[in-house]
C-alpha cells in the first residue's frame, strides 16, 4: 500500500522550498527548480556529514541560499558567491540572521579554490546566467524591451571594469561578430552575418549602437517582424544573449567554475548545476561525463554509471508560472574521490 502522508524528510524539503520562494517577487527574482536542487543538497549533506558547508556559487537575490539555510541544520554553513556587488544587499540581512552560518563573497565563481572554505564542501550549486533584478534594471543594459532602454553595458560586475557590449560592437571585426552571434547565441549563420555586416556599416557611418534600443532596433530591422511571430520571442534575443556571454566571459567562467567545484568538493559531495540553454548544458554534461582524476588510474571524478546523462526539467505547473523555468535544466554529479 502506498502512503500519501509526507515523510519528515519530504515535508522538510517542502518547507525549505517555501522559504526559498517567500518574498521572491519583491526581491525581483523567482528561483527555479528549487525542490530538486534542495533535495540534491540535503542528500549530499547526509553523505558528507552535517559539519560541512554548501557553496551557493551564484547567490543572486539569495533565493536558493534561503532554502539551503532552511533545509540544512545549524551545523551546516553556507557560502554565497556573486560577482555582482549589488547582490550584497540581499546577503546582508540573511547574514545578520545567521551570523555563524552564512558568509558572502563578491567574486567570480572561477576563483572558488582561492576562497576561504571553512568546512568540508558537501555541495556546490550553480544557477547560471543573469538574475531578473539585473535584467529589469535599464541602467545595466541587459534588456531589449523598449520600456527598458539603457546604455549597452551588460557587465555582470561593472565594479570590476572591463569591456561593455557597446565596446565589443564598436571594435570587433565583422567575421568575429558574426561567429559570436552563431556560437554563443545560436543565431542562424546567414542572419548572424547580415547583423554583423549592418553593425559594421553603422559604425563606419559613425552610428554604432550605444544603447539597448539602438541595437534591438537594428537587429529587428534585419530579421523582420516574421522572426517575432515564428519564434515567439524578440528578434534580438539571441544577439543579446551572445553579447552578454561574451562581455562576461561566461563559457570560460563556467569551465573554470566546474573544475574548481570538482577540486573543492568532499567525497560524496554534489555538483548541482541549473543551466538555461544548450551551450551551457552541453559544457556541464560533457564535464560530468569526462572529468577524470589527474593521477593514474584516471578514475571518473563523478560517480554513477553514466554521470551527466540524466537531467531534470521543470514540471509544467512551474513553467506555466515562471517563464525562466521553461528552459531550465538541472544536472547533478556526485564527487567520487576513491582512487
Ligand atoms: C540566475 S541568478 C541566481 C539566482 C539565485 N539562485 C536566486 O535564487 O536568487 C545568477 C547569478 O549568478 C551571478 N553570476 C553569473 N555568473 C557568475 C560568475 N561567473 N561568478 C559569480 N557570480 C556569477 C549573477 O550575477 C547572478 O546574480
Coordinates of C-alpha atoms and ligand atoms in Angstrom, one line a residue:
X1 CA 0.0 0.0 0.0
X2 CA 1.3 3.5 -0.8
X3 CA 1.0 6.2 1.8
X4 CA 0.1 9.8 0.9
X5 CA 1.4 11.2 4.2
X6 CA 4.7 13.0 3.5
X7 CA 7.7 11.8 5.4
X8 CA 9.6 14.2 7.7
X9 CA 12.3 14.5 5.1
X10 CA 9.8 15.4 2.3
X11 CA 8.0 17.9 4.5
X12 CA 11.4 19.5 5.4
X13 CA 12.2 20.0 1.7
X14 CA 8.7 21.4 1.1
X15 CA 9.0 24.0 3.9
X16 CA 12.6 24.9 2.8
X17 CA 11.3 25.3 -0.8
X18 CA 8.6 27.6 0.6
X19 CA 11.3 29.6 2.5
X20 CA 13.3 30.0 -0.8
X21 CA 10.2 31.3 -2.7
X22 CA 8.8 33.6 0.0
X23 CA 9.2 37.2 -0.9
X24 CA 10.9 36.3 -4.2
X25 CA 8.8 38.7 -6.3
X26 CA 9.7 41.6 -4.0
X27 CA 13.4 40.7 -4.3
X28 CA 13.0 40.7 -8.1
X29 CA 14.0 37.1 -8.9
X30 CA 11.9 33.9 -8.6
X31 CA 14.3 30.9 -8.4
X32 CA 13.6 27.8 -10.5
X33 CA 13.7 24.0 -9.7
X34 CA 14.1 24.8 -6.0
X35 CA 12.8 21.5 -4.7
X36 CA 15.1 19.1 -6.7
X37 CA 18.1 21.5 -6.0
X38 CA 17.5 21.4 -2.3
X39 CA 16.9 17.6 -2.4
X40 CA 20.3 17.1 -4.1
X41 CA 22.0 19.2 -1.5
X42 CA 20.3 17.6 1.5
X43 CA 21.2 14.2 0.2
X44 CA 24.8 15.4 -0.2
X45 CA 25.0 16.8 3.4
X46 CA 23.7 13.4 4.6
X47 CA 26.6 11.7 2.9
X48 CA 29.3 14.2 3.8
X49 CA 28.0 14.9 7.3
X50 CA 26.3 17.9 9.0
X51 CA 29.5 19.7 9.9
X52 CA 30.1 20.7 6.3
X53 CA 29.4 23.6 4.0
X54 CA 27.4 24.3 0.9
X55 CA 28.5 26.9 -1.7
X56 CA 25.8 28.8 -3.5
X57 CA 28.1 29.9 -6.3
X58 CA 25.5 32.2 -7.9
X59 CA 23.9 33.9 -4.9
X60 CA 21.8 36.4 -6.9
X61 CA 18.9 37.6 -4.8
X62 CA 19.5 34.8 -2.3
X63 CA 16.5 32.5 -3.1
X64 CA 18.5 29.3 -3.1
X65 CA 20.5 30.3 -0.1
X66 CA 17.3 30.9 1.9
X67 CA 16.2 27.4 1.0
X68 CA 19.6 26.0 1.8
X69 CA 19.7 27.6 5.2
X70 CA 16.2 26.2 5.9
X71 CA 16.9 22.7 4.5
X72 CA 20.1 22.1 6.4
X73 CA 20.9 22.1 10.1
X74 CA 22.6 24.6 12.4
X75 CA 26.0 22.9 12.0
X76 CA 26.0 23.3 8.2
X77 CA 27.4 26.6 6.8
X78 CA 26.6 28.3 3.6
X79 CA 28.9 30.5 1.4
X80 CA 27.2 32.7 -1.1
X81 CA 29.2 33.9 -4.1
X82 CA 28.2 36.5 -6.7
X83 CA 30.4 38.6 -9.0
X84 CA 27.7 41.3 -8.9
X85 CA 28.4 43.6 -5.9
X86 CA 24.8 44.9 -6.0
X87 CA 23.6 41.5 -4.8
X88 CA 25.2 42.0 -1.4
X89 CA 22.1 43.9 -0.3
X90 CA 20.3 40.6 -0.3
X91 CA 23.0 38.8 1.6
X92 CA 23.4 41.4 4.4
X93 CA 20.0 40.8 6.2
X94 CA 20.4 37.0 5.9
X95 CA 23.9 37.1 7.3
X96 CA 22.6 39.2 10.2
X97 CA 20.0 36.5 10.9
X98 CA 22.6 33.6 10.5
X99 CA 25.9 35.2 11.6
X100 CA 27.5 31.8 12.4
X101 CA 26.3 30.1 9.2
X102 CA 26.3 32.4 6.3
X103 CA 29.1 34.3 4.6
X104 CA 29.1 36.2 1.2
X105 CA 31.9 36.7 -1.2
X106 CA 31.7 39.2 -4.1
X107 CA 33.9 37.3 -6.6
X108 CA 33.6 35.4 -9.9
X109 CA 33.0 31.7 -9.2
X110 CA 36.1 30.7 -11.2
X111 CA 38.0 31.8 -8.1
X112 CA 36.3 29.2 -5.8
X113 CA 39.5 27.4 -5.0
X114 CA 41.1 30.5 -3.6
X115 CA 38.1 31.4 -1.3
X116 CA 38.1 30.5 2.4
X117 CA 36.2 27.2 2.8
X118 CA 35.9 26.6 6.5
X119 CA 34.5 23.0 6.4
X120 CA 34.3 20.0 4.0
X121 CA 32.3 21.1 1.0
X122 CA 29.1 19.0 0.7
X123 CA 27.7 20.8 -2.4
X124 CA 28.4 23.5 -4.9
X125 CA 25.3 24.9 -6.5
X126 CA 25.3 26.9 -9.8
X127 CA 22.2 28.7 -11.1
X128 CA 23.7 30.1 -14.3
X129 CA 23.0 33.3 -16.1
X130 CA 21.5 36.5 -15.1
X131 CA 19.2 37.3 -12.3
X132 CA 15.9 39.0 -13.1
X133 CA 16.6 42.0 -10.9
X134 CA 19.6 42.9 -13.1
X135 CA 17.7 42.2 -16.3
X136 CA 14.9 44.6 -15.1
X137 CA 17.3 47.4 -14.3
X138 CA 17.6 49.5 -17.5
X139 CA 20.9 51.0 -16.3
X140 CA 22.6 47.6 -16.5
X141 CA 21.8 47.4 -20.3
X142 CA 20.7 43.7 -20.4
X143 CA 17.2 44.1 -21.8
X144 CA 15.9 44.6 -25.3
X145 CA 12.5 45.7 -24.1
X146 CA 11.5 49.2 -25.4
X147 CA 10.4 50.1 -21.9
X148 CA 13.9 49.3 -20.5
X149 CA 16.2 51.4 -22.8
X150 CA 19.6 52.0 -21.3
X151 CA 23.3 52.1 -22.1
X152 CA 24.6 49.0 -24.0
X153 CA 26.6 47.7 -21.0
X154 CA 25.8 44.1 -19.9
X155 CA 28.6 43.7 -17.4
X156 CA 27.6 41.5 -14.5
X157 CA 30.3 43.1 -12.4
X158 CA 30.7 46.7 -13.6
X159 CA 32.7 47.4 -10.4
X160 CA 35.4 45.2 -11.8
X161 CA 35.7 47.2 -15.1
X162 CA 36.2 45.5 -18.4
X163 CA 34.6 46.0 -21.8
X164 CA 30.9 46.7 -22.3
X165 CA 28.7 45.3 -25.1
X166 CA 29.0 48.7 -26.8
X167 CA 32.8 48.4 -26.7
X168 CA 32.5 44.9 -28.4
X169 CA 30.2 46.1 -31.2
X170 CA 32.4 49.1 -31.7
X171 CA 35.7 47.2 -32.1
X172 CA 35.2 43.5 -33.2
X173 CA 35.8 42.6 -36.8
X174 CA 32.7 41.7 -38.8
X175 CA 33.6 37.9 -39.1
X176 CA 34.2 37.7 -35.3
X177 CA 30.9 39.4 -34.5
X178 CA 29.1 37.0 -36.9
X179 CA 30.8 33.9 -35.3
X180 CA 29.9 35.3 -31.8
X181 CA 26.2 35.5 -32.6
X182 CA 26.2 32.0 -34.0
X183 CA 28.4 30.3 -31.5
X184 CA 27.1 31.9 -28.3
X185 CA 23.6 33.0 -29.3
X186 CA 22.7 30.1 -31.6
X187 CA 21.7 32.6 -34.3
X188 CA 21.4 31.2 -37.8
X189 CA 24.7 31.8 -39.7
X190 CA 23.1 33.7 -42.6
X191 CA 21.3 36.1 -40.2
X192 CA 24.3 36.4 -38.0
X193 CA 26.4 37.5 -41.0
X194 CA 23.8 40.1 -42.0
X195 CA 23.6 41.5 -38.5
X196 CA 27.4 41.8 -38.2
X197 CA 27.5 43.5 -41.6
X198 CA 24.9 46.0 -40.5
X199 CA 26.7 46.7 -37.3
X200 CA 30.0 47.4 -39.1
X201 CA 28.2 49.6 -41.6
X202 CA 26.6 51.6 -38.8
X203 CA 29.9 52.2 -37.0
X204 CA 31.6 53.2 -40.3
X205 CA 28.8 55.8 -40.6
X206 CA 29.6 57.0 -37.1
X207 CA 26.4 55.5 -35.7
X208 CA 27.5 52.3 -33.8
X209 CA 24.7 51.4 -31.3
X210 CA 25.4 52.6 -27.8
X211 CA 22.0 51.9 -26.2
X212 CA 20.0 48.7 -25.9
X213 CA 17.2 50.1 -28.1
X214 CA 19.6 51.1 -30.9
X215 CA 20.9 47.6 -31.0
X216 CA 17.5 45.9 -30.6
X217 CA 16.0 48.1 -33.5
X218 CA 19.0 47.3 -35.8
X219 CA 18.6 43.6 -35.3
X220 CA 14.8 43.7 -35.6
X221 CA 15.2 45.6 -38.9
X222 CA 17.4 42.8 -40.3
X223 CA 15.4 39.9 -39.0
X224 CA 12.0 41.5 -39.7
X225 CA 8.7 41.0 -37.9
X226 CA 8.4 37.4 -39.1
X227 CA 11.1 36.4 -36.6
X228 CA 9.0 37.5 -33.7
X229 CA 5.9 35.7 -34.9
X230 CA 7.8 32.5 -35.7
X231 CA 10.0 32.0 -32.7
X232 CA 7.7 33.7 -30.1
X233 CA 10.5 35.8 -28.7
X234 CA 12.0 39.2 -29.5
X235 CA 14.2 39.1 -32.7
X236 CA 17.2 40.4 -30.7
X237 CA 17.1 37.7 -28.0
X238 CA 19.9 35.6 -29.4
X239 CA 22.2 38.6 -30.2
X240 CA 21.7 40.0 -26.7
X241 CA 22.4 36.6 -25.2
X242 CA 25.6 36.2 -27.3
X243 CA 26.9 39.7 -26.3
X244 CA 26.1 39.2 -22.6
X245 CA 28.0 35.9 -22.6
X246 CA 31.0 37.4 -24.4
X247 CA 31.1 40.5 -22.2
X248 CA 31.2 38.3 -19.1
X249 CA 33.4 35.5 -20.5
X250 CA 30.6 33.2 -19.3
X251 CA 31.8 30.0 -21.0
X252 CA 35.4 30.3 -19.6
X253 CA 33.9 31.2 -16.2
X254 CA 31.7 28.1 -16.4
X255 CA 34.5 25.7 -17.3
X256 CA 36.8 27.1 -14.6
X257 CA 33.9 27.2 -12.0
X258 CA 33.1 23.5 -12.7
X259 CA 36.7 22.5 -12.4
X260 CA 37.1 24.5 -9.2
X261 CA 34.0 22.9 -7.7
X262 CA 35.3 19.4 -8.5
X263 CA 38.6 20.3 -6.7
X264 CA 36.9 21.6 -3.5
X265 CA 34.1 19.0 -3.2
X266 CA 34.4 16.4 -0.5
X267 CA 33.9 12.7 -1.3
X268 CA 30.2 12.2 -1.8
X269 CA 29.6 15.9 -2.3
X270 CA 27.3 17.1 -5.0
X271 CA 27.9 19.3 -8.0
X272 CA 24.4 20.8 -8.7
X273 CA 24.0 22.9 -11.9
X274 CA 21.0 24.6 -13.4
X275 CA 21.6 25.9 -16.9
X276 CA 19.3 27.8 -19.4
X277 CA 20.5 27.0 -22.9
X278 CA 22.0 24.1 -24.8
X279 CA 25.5 25.7 -25.0
X280 CA 25.8 25.8 -21.2
X281 CA 24.1 22.5 -20.7
X282 CA 26.5 20.8 -23.2
X283 CA 29.5 22.0 -21.2
X284 CA 28.0 20.7 -17.9
X285 CA 27.1 17.4 -19.4
X286 CA 30.5 16.8 -21.0
X287 CA 32.3 17.9 -17.8
X288 CA 30.3 15.4 -15.7
X289 CA 31.0 12.6 -18.2
X290 CA 34.6 13.2 -18.9
X291 CA 36.1 14.7 -15.8
X292 CA 38.8 12.4 -14.5
X293 CA 41.5 12.4 -11.8
X294 CA 44.9 13.7 -12.9
X295 CA 46.7 10.7 -11.4
X296 CA 46.5 7.0 -12.6
X297 CA 44.2 5.1 -12.9
X298 CA 42.4 8.3 -14.0
X299 CA 39.1 7.4 -12.5
X300 CA 36.0 9.4 -13.2
X301 CA 35.7 12.4 -10.8
X302 CA 31.9 11.9 -10.6
X303 CA 30.0 8.8 -9.7
X304 CA 27.2 6.8 -11.2
X305 CA 27.2 4.6 -14.3
X306 CA 26.8 7.4 -16.8
X307 CA 27.4 10.7 -14.9
X308 CA 25.7 13.7 -16.6
X309 CA 23.4 11.5 -18.6
X310 CA 20.2 12.4 -16.7
X311 CA 18.8 15.9 -16.4
X312 CA 15.7 17.3 -14.7
X313 CA 13.4 19.9 -16.2
X314 CA 10.7 21.9 -14.5
X315 CA 7.3 20.5 -14.1
X316 CA 4.6 22.0 -16.3
X317 CA 3.0 23.9 -13.4
X318 CA 6.3 25.7 -12.6
X319 CA 7.0 26.5 -16.3
X320 CA 3.5 28.0 -16.6
X321 CA 4.1 30.5 -13.8
X322 CA 7.8 31.2 -14.1
X323 CA 9.0 31.8 -17.7
X324 CA 12.7 31.2 -16.7
X325 CA 11.8 27.7 -15.7
X326 CA 10.8 26.7 -19.3
X327 CA 14.4 26.4 -20.5
X328 CA 16.0 25.4 -17.1
X329 CA 17.8 22.0 -16.9
X330 CA 19.3 20.6 -13.7
X331 CA 22.2 18.2 -13.6
X332 CA 23.8 16.6 -10.5
X333 CA 27.1 14.8 -10.2
X334 CA 28.3 13.0 -7.1
X335 CA 32.0 13.5 -6.4
X336 CA 33.9 10.3 -6.1
X337 CA 37.4 10.6 -4.6
X338 CA 38.0 6.8 -4.1
X339 CA 41.1 6.1 -6.2
Ligands
LIG1 C1 20.2 33.1 -12.1 S1 20.9 34.2 -11.0 C2 20.9 33.2 -9.5 C3 19.6 33.4 -8.7 C4 19.6 32.8 -7.3 N1 19.7 31.3 -7.4 C5 18.4 33.2 -6.5 O1 17.7 32.3 -6.1 O2 18.2 34.4 -6.4 C6 22.6 34.1 -11.4 C7 23.5 34.9 -10.5 O3 24.8 34.5 -10.7 C8 25.7 35.6 -10.9 N2 26.8 35.1 -11.7 C9 26.8 34.8 -13.0 N3 28.0 34.4 -13.4 C10 28.8 34.4 -12.3 C11 30.2 34.1 -12.1 N4 31.0 33.7 -13.1 N5 30.7 34.3 -10.9 C12 29.9 34.7 -9.8 N6 28.6 35.0 -10.0 C13 28.0 34.9 -11.2 C14 24.9 36.7 -11.5 O4 25.4 37.9 -11.1 C15 23.5 36.4 -10.9 O5 23.3 37.2 -9.8

